[in-house]
Amino acid sequence: MRRSLQGALVAGALLVSAGCAAQDSGKGTGASEPRTIKAVSGCGEGSWTDPADLAADRAPARCAKGTPAPQPLPERRKLTIATGTLSAEYVAPLQVAVAKGEFKKEGLDVTLKVLPTPDALPLLAKGDIDAQWAAPEAAVINGVNSGFDIRWVAGNFSPDPESRSGLWVRLKDGESASHVPMADRKLGTMIGKGSVIAYPMNQALKKHGGGLDKVQFQALGSADVLTALQNGGVDSAWLLDPVWRKVDGDDRYAFLGGQPAGEPLGGMLFGPNLLTDDVDAGVALLRAYIRTVNTYFAGDYKKDPAFVAELAKLMKTDRTVLESTPSLRMDWEIRAGTTNRLQSAYRAAGVSEGDPLPESRLVDRAMYGEAVGHRP
């Protein structure tokens, strides 16, 4: 962890009031009284899945199209959501929710603001921004460990089983995808050890005698990762959509693994503004997000040419690039144990600070549960 980031985390923690101390219930964090959970029309049994179900073919939770219906707040509320980018496909539900007026239907005026996670975290903890579309990266967990009142409150996506976004290796003579000794090899990545990708990367490496502590990392820009892999500058690389298409089918390379299917590794983070000060607004924000998923991203959304064209325009990307990879499986739920597995990877990578935190200090499923009418 860089000294500057550590300083920002410590300084930000001092600004968090004592009343924002972490709670271990994990149910409605910050709500002074138990909240009333009502049945929601259009959201039946399929609107909630067992968090412990880690099956790769698990069907993500879904409500009927257009549900859960809006429940406008008595007074309009302005909210700012920080995101590291607006061009990535996993951010598309937020952009569509803004473009289609789904947030406005809830009485919310939402602004999406591009900010890197290290810059956004102290602002989220202080209440200068309301939410963050990111992931429980090492910086987030270290921040909570130092006093930040932040929770992961909704998931974002899991990859399609046909996706090969992940760890690729350049094969040497006599090697195959089933036998690639990874210890001491050089791995090129634009994603640091403190990213959630450390978890699936560590899993893939361990299957081949490696591990985050046994490989050499080479930090590269997004435009240089593939080039370095192809010209021998690195032995392996974490290739994102749609870059992996450039080596897929080439027998000189092998795919070793990517993000676990059925397990989102990021999504919405709330700070004290929506966790404690205005829970109604937090539930409304998640309700609009969930409705957007159910209405526009419920299945293979790339089968609709008109919608793909609309997405390409919102993301400011080429339509053919968007169509070159499978649809993401948008998923607002959070699996059990994900933060434990992430923390294990961060410790292996040497970027974890303090003692491991229980899931209840990092995750709150209560608000998306309320949005779909799920009673714990």
Tab-separated table of N, CA, C and O in Angstrom, residues 214-256:
chain	number	residue	atom	x	y	z
A	214	LYS	N	4.568	-16.248	-5.445
A	214	LYS	CA	5.589	-17.020	-6.169
A	214	LYS	C	5.818	-16.534	-7.602
A	214	LYS	O	6.612	-17.134	-8.330
A	215	VAL	N	5.130	-15.485	-8.007
A	215	VAL	CA	5.323	-14.950	-9.348
A	215	VAL	C	5.871	-13.533	-9.264
A	215	VAL	O	5.753	-12.867	-8.233
A	216	GLN	N	6.464	-13.089	-10.353
A	216	GLN	CA	6.985	-11.727	-10.434
A	216	GLN	C	5.966	-10.856	-11.179
A	216	GLN	O	5.557	-11.196	-12.285
A	217	PHE	N	5.558	-9.775	-10.557
A	217	PHE	CA	4.568	-8.905	-11.179
A	217	PHE	C	5.234	-7.807	-12.003
A	217	PHE	O	6.237	-7.222	-11.579
A	218	GLN	N	4.669	-7.560	-13.172
A	218	GLN	CA	5.134	-6.487	-14.038
A	218	GLN	C	3.946	-5.581	-14.319
A	218	GLN	O	2.998	-5.962	-15.000
A	219	ALA	N	3.966	-4.366	-13.758
A	219	ALA	CA	2.864	-3.422	-13.963
A	219	ALA	C	2.943	-2.854	-15.375
A	219	ALA	O	4.001	-2.387	-15.814
A	220	LEU	N	1.821	-2.901	-16.087
A	220	LEU	CA	1.778	-2.437	-17.473
A	220	LEU	C	0.512	-1.624	-17.718
A	220	LEU	O	-0.504	-1.824	-17.041
A	221	GLY	N	0.574	-0.745	-18.689
A	221	GLY	CA	-0.602	0.003	-19.093
A	221	GLY	C	-1.549	-0.900	-19.859
A	221	GLY	O	-1.158	-1.956	-20.371
A	222	SER	N	-2.808	-0.485	-19.962
A	222	SER	CA	-3.817	-1.327	-20.607
A	222	SER	C	-3.459	-1.667	-22.049
A	222	SER	O	-3.775	-2.753	-22.535
A	223	ALA	N	-2.764	-0.742	-22.738
A	223	ALA	CA	-2.422	-0.970	-24.138
A	223	ALA	C	-1.174	-1.842	-24.297
A	223	ALA	O	-0.855	-2.295	-25.398
A	224	ASP	N	-0.469	-2.096	-23.191
A	224	ASP	CA	0.814	-2.804	-23.277
A	224	ASP	C	0.758	-4.256	-22.815
A	224	ASP	O	1.692	-5.023	-23.064
A	225	VAL	N	-0.311	-4.642	-22.121
A	225	VAL	CA	-0.369	-5.987	-21.544
A	225	VAL	C	-0.298	-7.062	-22.626
A	225	VAL	O	0.524	-7.984	-22.561
A	226	LEU	N	-1.149	-6.955	-23.633
A	226	LEU	CA	-1.170	-7.958	-24.696
A	226	LEU	C	0.143	-7.958	-25.469
A	226	LEU	O	0.700	-9.028	-25.765
A	227	THR	N	0.664	-6.798	-25.783
A	227	THR	CA	1.920	-6.702	-26.539
A	227	THR	C	3.060	-7.386	-25.796
A	227	THR	O	3.856	-8.131	-26.389
A	228	ALA	N	3.138	-7.150	-24.492
A	228	ALA	CA	4.206	-7.762	-23.686
A	228	ALA	C	4.082	-9.276	-23.676
A	228	ALA	O	5.088	-9.992	-23.715
A	229	LEU	N	2.850	-9.792	-23.628
A	229	LEU	CA	2.647	-11.236	-23.649
A	229	LEU	C	3.064	-11.817	-25.001
A	229	LEU	O	3.730	-12.854	-25.075
A	230	GLN	N	2.713	-11.128	-26.071
A	230	GLN	CA	3.000	-11.636	-27.409
A	230	GLN	C	4.474	-11.564	-27.776
A	230	GLN	O	4.974	-12.428	-28.498
A	231	ASN	N	5.183	-10.545	-27.286
A	231	ASN	CA	6.596	-10.420	-27.667
A	231	ASN	C	7.555	-11.022	-26.644
A	231	ASN	O	8.776	-10.907	-26.786
A	232	GLY	N	7.006	-11.661	-25.607
A	232	GLY	CA	7.868	-12.323	-24.635
A	232	GLY	C	8.334	-11.448	-23.502
A	232	GLY	O	9.145	-11.885	-22.677
A	233	GLY	N	7.829	-10.233	-23.415
A	233	GLY	CA	8.208	-9.348	-22.312
A	233	GLY	C	7.737	-9.873	-20.965
A	233	GLY	O	8.360	-9.628	-19.930
A	234	VAL	N	6.626	-10.598	-20.971
A	234	VAL	CA	6.129	-11.280	-19.778
A	234	VAL	C	5.712	-12.690	-20.189
A	234	VAL	O	5.480	-12.973	-21.365
A	235	ASP	N	5.646	-13.580	-19.213
A	235	ASP	CA	5.277	-14.972	-19.492
A	235	ASP	C	3.769	-15.184	-19.486
A	235	ASP	O	3.260	-16.098	-20.140
A	236	SER	N	3.072	-14.359	-18.711
A	236	SER	CA	1.633	-14.497	-18.577
A	236	SER	C	1.021	-13.115	-18.364
A	236	SER	O	1.724	-12.144	-18.077
A	237	ALA	N	-0.304	-13.042	-18.492
A	237	ALA	CA	-0.966	-11.754	-18.357
A	237	ALA	C	-2.440	-11.954	-18.032
A	237	ALA	O	-3.042	-12.967	-18.409
A	238	TRP	N	-2.998	-10.988	-17.325
A	238	TRP	CA	-4.436	-10.980	-17.054
A	238	TRP	C	-5.076	-10.130	-18.142
A	238	TRP	O	-4.899	-8.922	-18.179
A	239	LEU	N	-5.802	-10.794	-19.043
A	239	LEU	CA	-6.390	-10.114	-20.194
A	239	LEU	C	-7.882	-9.893	-19.984
A	239	LEU	O	-8.626	-10.833	-19.687
A	240	LEU	N	-8.314	-8.663	-20.148
A	240	LEU	CA	-9.709	-8.288	-19.946
A	240	LEU	C	-10.494	-8.365	-21.255
A	240	LEU	O	-9.933	-8.543	-22.329
A	241	ASP	N	-11.829	-8.230	-21.149
A	241	ASP	CA	-12.670	-8.110	-22.348
A	241	ASP	C	-12.310	-6.838	-23.089
A	241	ASP	O	-12.118	-5.792	-22.457
A	242	PRO	N	-12.238	-6.842	-24.412
A	242	PRO	CA	-12.303	-8.004	-25.297
A	242	PRO	C	-10.909	-8.454	-25.740
A	242	PRO	O	-10.780	-9.169	-26.726
A	243	VAL	N	-9.862	-8.024	-24.991
A	243	VAL	CA	-8.476	-8.255	-25.399
A	243	VAL	C	-8.161	-9.737	-25.554
A	243	VAL	O	-7.416	-10.140	-26.453
A	244	TRP	N	-8.738	-10.580	-24.690
A	244	TRP	CA	-8.423	-12.009	-24.749
A	244	TRP	C	-8.800	-12.651	-26.081
A	244	TRP	O	-8.257	-13.701	-26.442
A	245	ARG	N	-9.689	-11.998	-26.818
A	245	ARG	CA	-10.073	-12.523	-28.133
A	245	ARG	C	-8.871	-12.592	-29.079
A	245	ARG	O	-8.853	-13.400	-30.021
A	246	LYS	N	-7.858	-11.779	-28.831
A	246	LYS	CA	-6.689	-11.721	-29.714
A	246	LYS	C	-5.830	-12.988	-29.631
A	246	LYS	O	-5.072	-13.288	-30.557
A	247	VAL	N	-5.912	-13.730	-28.523
A	247	VAL	CA	-5.107	-14.943	-28.379
A	247	VAL	C	-5.970	-16.199	-28.285
A	247	VAL	O	-5.437	-17.320	-28.338
A	248	ASP	N	-7.262	-16.031	-28.144
A	248	ASP	CA	-8.154	-17.187	-28.051
A	248	ASP	C	-8.071	-18.010	-29.343
A	248	ASP	O	-8.159	-17.473	-30.447
A	249	GLY	N	-7.861	-19.304	-29.215
A	249	GLY	CA	-7.749	-20.182	-30.385
A	249	GLY	C	-6.335	-20.334	-30.910
A	249	GLY	O	-6.092	-21.150	-31.802
A	250	ASP	N	-5.379	-19.576	-30.352
A	250	ASP	CA	-3.971	-19.673	-30.743
A	250	ASP	C	-3.298	-20.687	-29.821
A	250	ASP	O	-3.235	-20.474	-28.603
A	251	ASP	N	-2.789	-21.786	-30.367
A	251	ASP	CA	-2.250	-22.851	-29.524
A	251	ASP	C	-0.924	-22.495	-28.853
A	251	ASP	O	-0.367	-23.304	-28.096
A	252	ARG	N	-0.426	-21.302	-29.094
A	252	ARG	CA	0.770	-20.849	-28.380
A	252	ARG	C	0.425	-20.323	-26.987
A	252	ARG	O	1.318	-20.077	-26.166
A	253	TYR	N	-0.855	-20.148	-26.720
A	253	TYR	CA	-1.298	-19.581	-25.450
A	253	TYR	C	-2.342	-20.495	-24.801
A	253	TYR	O	-3.053	-21.237	-25.482
A	254	ALA	N	-2.436	-20.397	-23.475
A	254	ALA	CA	-3.428	-21.185	-22.741
A	254	ALA	C	-4.132	-20.311	-21.715
A	254	ALA	O	-3.510	-19.449	-21.084
A	255	PHE	N	-5.421	-20.543	-21.561
A	255	PHE	CA	-6.237	-19.839	-20.576
A	255	PHE	C	-6.246	-20.661	-19.294
A	255	PHE	O	-6.603	-21.835	-19.305
A	256	LEU	N	-5.836	-20.043	-18.186
A	256	LEU	CA	-5.713	-20.771	-16.929
A	256	LEU	C	-6.867	-20.527	-15.965
A	256	LEU	O	-7.032	-21.282	-15.003
